[in-house]
Each structure stands twice: as structure tokens, then as C-alpha cells.
PDB file of C-alpha atoms in Angstrom:
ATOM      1  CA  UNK A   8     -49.615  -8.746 -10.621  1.00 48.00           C
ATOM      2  CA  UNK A   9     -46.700  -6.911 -11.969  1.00 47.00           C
ATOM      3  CA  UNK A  10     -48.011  -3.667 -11.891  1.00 47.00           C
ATOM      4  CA  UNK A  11     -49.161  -3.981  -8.575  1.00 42.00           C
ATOM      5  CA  UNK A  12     -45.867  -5.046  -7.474  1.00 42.00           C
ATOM      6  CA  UNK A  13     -44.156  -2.075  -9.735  1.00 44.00           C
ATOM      7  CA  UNK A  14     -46.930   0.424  -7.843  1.00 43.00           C
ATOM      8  CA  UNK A  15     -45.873  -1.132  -4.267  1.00 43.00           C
ATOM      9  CA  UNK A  16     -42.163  -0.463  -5.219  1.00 47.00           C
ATOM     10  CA  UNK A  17     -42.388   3.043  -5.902  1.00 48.00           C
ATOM     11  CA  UNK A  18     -44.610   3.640  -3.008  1.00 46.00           C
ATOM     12  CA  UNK A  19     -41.812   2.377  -0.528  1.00 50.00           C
ATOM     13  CA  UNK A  20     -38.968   4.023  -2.724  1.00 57.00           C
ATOM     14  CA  UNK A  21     -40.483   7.453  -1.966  1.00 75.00           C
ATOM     15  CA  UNK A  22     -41.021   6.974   1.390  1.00 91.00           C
ATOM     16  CA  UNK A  23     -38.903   8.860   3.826  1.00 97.00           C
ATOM     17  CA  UNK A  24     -35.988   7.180   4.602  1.00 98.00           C
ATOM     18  CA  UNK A  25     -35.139   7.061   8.345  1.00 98.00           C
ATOM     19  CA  UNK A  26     -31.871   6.937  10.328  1.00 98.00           C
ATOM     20  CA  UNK A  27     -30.719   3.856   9.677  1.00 98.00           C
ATOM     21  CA  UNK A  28     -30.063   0.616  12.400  1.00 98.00           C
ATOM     22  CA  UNK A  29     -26.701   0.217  12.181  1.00 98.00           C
ATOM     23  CA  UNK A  30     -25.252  -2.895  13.913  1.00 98.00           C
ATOM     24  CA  UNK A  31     -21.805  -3.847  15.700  1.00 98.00           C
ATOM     25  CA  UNK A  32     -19.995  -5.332  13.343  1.00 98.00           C
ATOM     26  CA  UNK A  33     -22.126  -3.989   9.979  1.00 98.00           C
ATOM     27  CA  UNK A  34     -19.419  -3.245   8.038  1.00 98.00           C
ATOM     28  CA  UNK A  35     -17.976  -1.328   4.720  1.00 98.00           C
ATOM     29  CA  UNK A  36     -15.236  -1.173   2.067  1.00 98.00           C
ATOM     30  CA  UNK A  37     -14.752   1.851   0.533  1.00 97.00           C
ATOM     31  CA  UNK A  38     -11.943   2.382  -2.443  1.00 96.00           C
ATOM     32  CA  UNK A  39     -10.590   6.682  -2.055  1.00 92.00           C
ATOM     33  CA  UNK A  40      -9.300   8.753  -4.527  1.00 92.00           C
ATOM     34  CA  UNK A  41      -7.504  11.980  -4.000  1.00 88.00           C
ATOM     35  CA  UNK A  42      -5.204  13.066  -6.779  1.00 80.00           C
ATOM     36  CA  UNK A  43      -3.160  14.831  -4.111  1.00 78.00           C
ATOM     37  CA  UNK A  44      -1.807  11.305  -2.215  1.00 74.00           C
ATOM     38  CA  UNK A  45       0.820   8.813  -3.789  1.00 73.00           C
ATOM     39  CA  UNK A  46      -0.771   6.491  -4.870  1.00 76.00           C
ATOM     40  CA  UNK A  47      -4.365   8.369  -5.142  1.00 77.00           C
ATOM     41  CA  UNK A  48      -6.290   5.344  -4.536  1.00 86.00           C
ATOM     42  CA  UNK A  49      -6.447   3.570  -1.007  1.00 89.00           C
ATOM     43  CA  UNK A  50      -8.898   1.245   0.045  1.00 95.00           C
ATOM     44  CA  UNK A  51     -10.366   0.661   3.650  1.00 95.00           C
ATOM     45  CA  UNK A  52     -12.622  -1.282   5.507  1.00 97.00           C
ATOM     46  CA  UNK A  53     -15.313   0.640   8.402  1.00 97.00           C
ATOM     47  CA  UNK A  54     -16.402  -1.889  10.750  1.00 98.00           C
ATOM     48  CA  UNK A  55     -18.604  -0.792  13.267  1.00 98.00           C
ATOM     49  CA  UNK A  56     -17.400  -2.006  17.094  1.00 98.00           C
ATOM     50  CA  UNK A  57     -20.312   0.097  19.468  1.00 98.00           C
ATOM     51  CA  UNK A  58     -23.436   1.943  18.710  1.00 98.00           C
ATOM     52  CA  UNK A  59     -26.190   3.814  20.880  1.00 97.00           C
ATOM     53  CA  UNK A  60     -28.814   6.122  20.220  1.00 96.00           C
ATOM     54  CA  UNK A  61     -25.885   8.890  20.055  1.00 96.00           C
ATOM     55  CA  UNK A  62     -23.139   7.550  18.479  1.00 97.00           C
ATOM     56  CA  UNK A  63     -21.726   5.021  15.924  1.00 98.00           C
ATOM     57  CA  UNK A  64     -17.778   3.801  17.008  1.00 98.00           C
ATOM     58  CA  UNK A  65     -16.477   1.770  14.299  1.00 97.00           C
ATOM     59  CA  UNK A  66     -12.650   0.286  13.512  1.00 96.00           C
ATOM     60  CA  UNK A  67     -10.931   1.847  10.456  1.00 94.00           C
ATOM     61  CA  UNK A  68      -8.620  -1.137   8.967  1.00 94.00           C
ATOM     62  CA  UNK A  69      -6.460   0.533   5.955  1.00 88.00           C
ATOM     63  CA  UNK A  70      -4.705  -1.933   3.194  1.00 87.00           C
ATOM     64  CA  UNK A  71      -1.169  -1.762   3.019  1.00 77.00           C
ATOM     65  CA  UNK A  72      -1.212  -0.581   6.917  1.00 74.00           C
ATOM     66  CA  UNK A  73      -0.769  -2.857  10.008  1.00 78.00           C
ATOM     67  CA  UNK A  74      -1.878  -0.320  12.590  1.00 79.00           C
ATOM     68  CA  UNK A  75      -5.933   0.057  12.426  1.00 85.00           C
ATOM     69  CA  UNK A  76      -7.225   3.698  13.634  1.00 88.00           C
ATOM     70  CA  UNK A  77     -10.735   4.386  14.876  1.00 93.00           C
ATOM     71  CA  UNK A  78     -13.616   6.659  13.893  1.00 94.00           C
ATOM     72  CA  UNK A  79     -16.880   7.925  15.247  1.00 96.00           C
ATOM     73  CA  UNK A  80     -19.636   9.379  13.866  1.00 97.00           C
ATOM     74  CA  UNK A  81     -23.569  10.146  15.114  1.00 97.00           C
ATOM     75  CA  UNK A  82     -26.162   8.187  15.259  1.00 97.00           C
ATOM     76  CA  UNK A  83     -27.001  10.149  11.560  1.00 98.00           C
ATOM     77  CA  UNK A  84     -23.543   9.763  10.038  1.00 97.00           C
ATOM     78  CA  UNK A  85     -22.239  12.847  10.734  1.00 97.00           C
ATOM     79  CA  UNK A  86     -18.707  13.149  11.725  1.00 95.00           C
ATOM     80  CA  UNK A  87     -16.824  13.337  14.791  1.00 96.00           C
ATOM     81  CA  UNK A  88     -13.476  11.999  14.303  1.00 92.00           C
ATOM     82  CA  UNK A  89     -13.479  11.032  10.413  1.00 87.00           C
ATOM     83  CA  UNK A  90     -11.633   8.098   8.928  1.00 81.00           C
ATOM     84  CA  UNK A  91      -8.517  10.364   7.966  1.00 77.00           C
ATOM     85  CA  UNK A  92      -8.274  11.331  11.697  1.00 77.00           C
ATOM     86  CA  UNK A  93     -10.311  14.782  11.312  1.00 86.00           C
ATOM     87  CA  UNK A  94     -11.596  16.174  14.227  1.00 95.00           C
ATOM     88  CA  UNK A  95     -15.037  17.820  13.930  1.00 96.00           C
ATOM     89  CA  UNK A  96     -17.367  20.122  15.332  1.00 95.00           C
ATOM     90  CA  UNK A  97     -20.759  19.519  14.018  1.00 95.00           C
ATOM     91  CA  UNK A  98     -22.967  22.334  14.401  1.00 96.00           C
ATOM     92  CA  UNK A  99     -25.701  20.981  12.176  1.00 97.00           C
ATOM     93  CA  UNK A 100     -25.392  17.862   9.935  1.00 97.00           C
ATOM     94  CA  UNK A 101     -25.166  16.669   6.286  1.00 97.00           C
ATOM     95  CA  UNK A 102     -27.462  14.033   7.232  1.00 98.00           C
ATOM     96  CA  UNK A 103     -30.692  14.858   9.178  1.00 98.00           C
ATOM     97  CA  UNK A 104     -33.086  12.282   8.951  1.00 98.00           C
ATOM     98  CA  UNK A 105     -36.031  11.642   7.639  1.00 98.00           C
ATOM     99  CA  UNK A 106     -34.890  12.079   3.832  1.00 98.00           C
ATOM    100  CA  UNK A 107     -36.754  12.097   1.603  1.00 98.00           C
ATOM    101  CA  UNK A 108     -36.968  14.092  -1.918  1.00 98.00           C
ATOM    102  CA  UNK A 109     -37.242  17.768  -1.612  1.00 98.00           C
ATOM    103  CA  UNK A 110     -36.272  18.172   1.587  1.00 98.00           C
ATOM    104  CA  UNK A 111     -33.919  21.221   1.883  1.00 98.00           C
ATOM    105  CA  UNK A 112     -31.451  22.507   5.139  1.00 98.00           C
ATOM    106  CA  UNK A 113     -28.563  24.078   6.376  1.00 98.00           C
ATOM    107  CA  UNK A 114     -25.408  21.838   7.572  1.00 98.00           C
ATOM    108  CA  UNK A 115     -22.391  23.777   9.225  1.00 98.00           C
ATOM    109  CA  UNK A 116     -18.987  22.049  10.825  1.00 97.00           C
ATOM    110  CA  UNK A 117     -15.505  22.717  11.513  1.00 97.00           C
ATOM    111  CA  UNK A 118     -12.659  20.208  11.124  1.00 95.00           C
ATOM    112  CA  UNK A 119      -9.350  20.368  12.822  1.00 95.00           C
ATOM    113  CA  UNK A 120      -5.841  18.093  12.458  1.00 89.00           C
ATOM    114  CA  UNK A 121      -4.363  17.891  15.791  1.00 85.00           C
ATOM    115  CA  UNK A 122      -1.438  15.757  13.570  1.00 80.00           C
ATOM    116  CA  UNK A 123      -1.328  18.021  10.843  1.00 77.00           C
ATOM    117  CA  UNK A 124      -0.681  21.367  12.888  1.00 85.00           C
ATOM    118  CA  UNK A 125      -2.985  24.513  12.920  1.00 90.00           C
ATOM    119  CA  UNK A 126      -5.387  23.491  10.638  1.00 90.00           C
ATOM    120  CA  UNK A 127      -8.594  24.749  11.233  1.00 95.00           C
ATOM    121  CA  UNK A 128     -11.100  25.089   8.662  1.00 95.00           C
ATOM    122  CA  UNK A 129     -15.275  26.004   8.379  1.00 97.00           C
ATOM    123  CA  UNK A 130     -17.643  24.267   6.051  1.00 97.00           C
ATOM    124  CA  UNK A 131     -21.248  25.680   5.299  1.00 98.00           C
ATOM    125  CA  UNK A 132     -23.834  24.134   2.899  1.00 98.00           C
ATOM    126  CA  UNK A 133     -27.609  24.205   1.793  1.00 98.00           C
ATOM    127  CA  UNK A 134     -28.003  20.616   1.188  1.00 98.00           C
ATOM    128  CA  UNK A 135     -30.926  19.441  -1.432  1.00 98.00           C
ATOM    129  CA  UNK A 136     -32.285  16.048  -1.200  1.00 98.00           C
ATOM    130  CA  UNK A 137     -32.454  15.877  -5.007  1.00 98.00           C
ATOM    131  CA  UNK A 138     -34.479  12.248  -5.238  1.00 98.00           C
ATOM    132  CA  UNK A 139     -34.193   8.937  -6.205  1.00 98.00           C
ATOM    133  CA  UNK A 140     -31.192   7.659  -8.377  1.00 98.00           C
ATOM    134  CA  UNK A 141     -30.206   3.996 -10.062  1.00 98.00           C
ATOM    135  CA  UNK A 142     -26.027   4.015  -9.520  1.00 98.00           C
ATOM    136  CA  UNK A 143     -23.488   1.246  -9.997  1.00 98.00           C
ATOM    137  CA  UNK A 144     -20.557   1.295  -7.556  1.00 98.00           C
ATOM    138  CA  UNK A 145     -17.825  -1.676  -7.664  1.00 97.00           C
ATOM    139  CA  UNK A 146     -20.445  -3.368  -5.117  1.00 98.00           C
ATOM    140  CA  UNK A 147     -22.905  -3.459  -7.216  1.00 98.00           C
ATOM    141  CA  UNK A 148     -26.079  -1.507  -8.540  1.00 98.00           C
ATOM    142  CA  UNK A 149     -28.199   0.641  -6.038  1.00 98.00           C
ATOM    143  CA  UNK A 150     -31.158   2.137  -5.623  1.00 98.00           C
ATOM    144  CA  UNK A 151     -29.916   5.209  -3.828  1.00 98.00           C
ATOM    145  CA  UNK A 152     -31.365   8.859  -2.883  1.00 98.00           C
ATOM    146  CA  UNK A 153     -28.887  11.438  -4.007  1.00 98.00           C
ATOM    147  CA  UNK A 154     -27.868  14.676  -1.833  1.00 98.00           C
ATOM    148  CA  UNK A 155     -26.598  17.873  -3.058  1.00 98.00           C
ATOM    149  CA  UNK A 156     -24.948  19.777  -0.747  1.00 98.00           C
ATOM    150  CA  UNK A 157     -23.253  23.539  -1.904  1.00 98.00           C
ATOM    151  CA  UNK A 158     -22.067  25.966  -0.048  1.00 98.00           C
ATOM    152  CA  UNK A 159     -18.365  27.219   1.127  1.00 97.00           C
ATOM    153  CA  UNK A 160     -15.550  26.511   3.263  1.00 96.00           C
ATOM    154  CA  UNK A 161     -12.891  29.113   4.838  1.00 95.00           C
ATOM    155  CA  UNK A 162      -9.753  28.337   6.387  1.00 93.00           C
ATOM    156  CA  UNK A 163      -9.519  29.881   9.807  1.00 93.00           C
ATOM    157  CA  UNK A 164      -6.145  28.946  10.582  1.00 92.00           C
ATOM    158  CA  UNK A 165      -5.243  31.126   7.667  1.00 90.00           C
ATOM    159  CA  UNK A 166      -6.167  33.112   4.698  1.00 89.00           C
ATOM    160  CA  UNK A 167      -8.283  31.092   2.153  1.00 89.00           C
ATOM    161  CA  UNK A 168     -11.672  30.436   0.877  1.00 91.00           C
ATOM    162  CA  UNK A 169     -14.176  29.390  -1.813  1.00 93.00           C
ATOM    163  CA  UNK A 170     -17.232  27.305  -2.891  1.00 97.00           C
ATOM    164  CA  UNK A 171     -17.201  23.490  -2.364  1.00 97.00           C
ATOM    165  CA  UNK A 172     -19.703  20.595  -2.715  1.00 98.00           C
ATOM    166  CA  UNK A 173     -20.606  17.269  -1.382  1.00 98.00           C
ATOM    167  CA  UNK A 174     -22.795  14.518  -3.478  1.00 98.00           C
ATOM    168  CA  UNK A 175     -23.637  11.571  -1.840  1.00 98.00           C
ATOM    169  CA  UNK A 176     -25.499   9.029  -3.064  1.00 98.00           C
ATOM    170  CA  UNK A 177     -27.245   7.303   0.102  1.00 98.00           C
ATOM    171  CA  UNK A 178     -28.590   3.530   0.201  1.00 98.00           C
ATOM    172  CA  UNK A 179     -31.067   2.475   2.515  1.00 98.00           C
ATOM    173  CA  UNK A 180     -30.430  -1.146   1.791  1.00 97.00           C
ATOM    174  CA  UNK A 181     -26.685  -0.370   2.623  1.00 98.00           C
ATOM    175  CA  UNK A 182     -27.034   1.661   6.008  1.00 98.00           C
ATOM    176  CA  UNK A 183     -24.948   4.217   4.557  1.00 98.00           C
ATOM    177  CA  UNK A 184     -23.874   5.973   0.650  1.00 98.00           C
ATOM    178  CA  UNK A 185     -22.779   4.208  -1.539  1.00 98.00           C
ATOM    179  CA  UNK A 186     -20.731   7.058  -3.469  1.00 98.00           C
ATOM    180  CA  UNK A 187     -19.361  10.462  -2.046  1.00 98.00           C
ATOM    181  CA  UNK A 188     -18.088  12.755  -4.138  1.00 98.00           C
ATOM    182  CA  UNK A 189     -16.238  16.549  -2.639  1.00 96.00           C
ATOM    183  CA  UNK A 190     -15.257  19.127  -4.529  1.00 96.00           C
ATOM    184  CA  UNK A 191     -13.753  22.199  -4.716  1.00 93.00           C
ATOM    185  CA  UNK A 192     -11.391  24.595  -6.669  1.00 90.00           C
ATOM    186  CA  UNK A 193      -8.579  22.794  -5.529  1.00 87.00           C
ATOM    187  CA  UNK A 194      -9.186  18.735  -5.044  1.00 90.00           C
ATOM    188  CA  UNK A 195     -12.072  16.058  -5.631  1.00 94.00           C
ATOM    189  CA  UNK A 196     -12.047  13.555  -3.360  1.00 94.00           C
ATOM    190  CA  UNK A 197     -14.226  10.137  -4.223  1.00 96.00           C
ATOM    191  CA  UNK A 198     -15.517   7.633  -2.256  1.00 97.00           C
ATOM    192  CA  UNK A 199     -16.877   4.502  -3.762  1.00 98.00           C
ATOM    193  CA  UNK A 200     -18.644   1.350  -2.487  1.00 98.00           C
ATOM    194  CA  UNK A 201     -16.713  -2.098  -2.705  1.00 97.00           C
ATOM    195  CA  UNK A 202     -18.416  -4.576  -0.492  1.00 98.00           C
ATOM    196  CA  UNK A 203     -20.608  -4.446   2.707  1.00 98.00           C
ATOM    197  CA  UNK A 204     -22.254  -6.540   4.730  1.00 98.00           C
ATOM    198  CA  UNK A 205     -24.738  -5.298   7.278  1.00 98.00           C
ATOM    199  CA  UNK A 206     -27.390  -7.537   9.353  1.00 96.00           C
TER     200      UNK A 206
END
């Protein structure tokens, strides 16, 4: 009976995973690090107010802050206007459904700060849906399929360029990753998983 049970496991774990259902009012606290803020760490809570096919519209509630802010994303997860108040461009996404292990393709964007000035910047990457991964986050231990994603980014509002990465680690249970790590020559920014609750 075990075996069987072990066999039926594995069979659903490698199984493409498909966009996920997300739900108003799913929601999502993530703790941040970025060495470059005082203090690095900031926690905040994602919780989804309106979804369609199209587009996921959630509230962005930050601790420490009375004023909440708002962010939207696809109906994939990709960015539109990012918890820090980015404002992207997505030509092609770091999350294109199905995943599943092996799967390999090309995600492009552009990010601007309408508060922060000029800044303009272009990120490319291959990304690598690298397979299956056991990882323990402050909410917990997941089963979770980890993406690679290498490539670039160049400043377009000025002079400056070089290789950068994203890793997330992606739970289907969870609606969303669990861990996101970026880096490049200059920062690493993490994102880790402190509670959810999604229906």
C-alpha cells in the first residue's frame, strides 16, 4: 500500500504544473532582504482583492507602514506594477505555464520608477525549469519546482550593464514561490515565505 501510494505521489509531482486558481482574498506574507535598505529586512502581506482570466489585483499591506499600496500582476505572475511600485513592460514572462521539469524559454521586461526619476532598465533571461526540490521557508517545508532564470539586464536610462539571475522556488500547493532569490554584481535581493492562506 505504501509503495503504491509513494508511486501515485511521484506521478502527480511530475506532472505539469498549471497556472494556478488564485482567489480574492488568497493571500501571502513574505519577509525581504536587500542589504541596500535600513533595516534590510521588511515584511509584507499580498492579499489578492480582483482576479480574471488576465489579471491578478491584490493589496500590498507593509509592517511598520499605515498607508497600504497596490500591485498587479498576470494571470501567470508576471509583473505589472510590482510590490515596490515598479512599473513593467512584460514582453515575455518568467512564468509561462505549464511547468514542468525541463522546460526551457526566453523571458524579456523592462521596469521603470515613475517615483524614483529616469530609471529605466531591460532584463533578459533563458529561464530553466530545473525540477523538483524539498525547501523549508519560515512557513514551513515545501515541495516546490525550482526555476533558473540567467541572463542580463542594461540600464537604459544610463550607462550600465551585466549578468543577473532569478531562482524561484514555485509551490503548487501555495499558488505562488515560496522563495525568490535575484542576483547580480551589485545586490541580492530575497524573498521568503512566512504564512499564506489560499482557498
Amino acid at each position: 500500500m505504501f509503495l503504491v501510494f509513494s508511486v501515485l505521489a511521484a506521478a502527480q509531482s511530475e506532472a505539469p504544473v498549471a497556472r494556478p486558481e488564485v482567489k480574492v482574498d488568497d493571500r501571502w506574507v513574505y519577509r525581504g532582504t536587500d542589504r541596500r535598505r535600513k533595516p534590510p529586512a521588511s515584511v509584507y502581506e499580498i492579499r489578492v482583492s480582483f482576479v480574471d482570466s488576465k489579471v491578478i489585483h491584490a493589496v500590498v499591506a507593509r509592517q511598520g507602514r499605515r498607508d497600504d499600496s497596490d500591485a498587479t500582476w498576470t494571470a501567470e505572475w508576471n509583473a505589472v506594477v510590482a510590490v515596490d511600485e515598479g512599473v513593467f513592460e512584460v514582453e515575455q514572462g518568467m512564468f509561462q505555464f505549464p511547468l514542468f521539469p525541463g522546460k526551457q524559454y526566453a523571458a524579456a521586461w523592462e521596469i521603470r520608477r515613475p517615483r524614483a526619476g529616469a530609471f529605466h532598465v531591460r532584463h533578459e533571461r533563458k529561464v530553466t525549469v530545473m525540477g523538483w526540490e524539498d525547501i523549508e521557508v519560515p512557513a514551513g517545508r515545501f515541495r516546490a519546482l525550482k526555476l533558473q532564470a540567467e541572463g542580463h539586464y542594461r540600464r537604459v536610462d544610463r550607462t550600465a550593464a551585466d549578468e543577473a539571475r532569478n531562482t524561484f522556488w514555485y509551490a503548487p500547493r501555495v499558488k505562488r514561490w515560496v522563495k525568490h532569490v535575484y542576483q547580480d554584481n551589485q545586490l541580492e535581493v530575497i524573498e521568503e515565505l512566512y504564512f499564506y492562506r489560499v482557498q
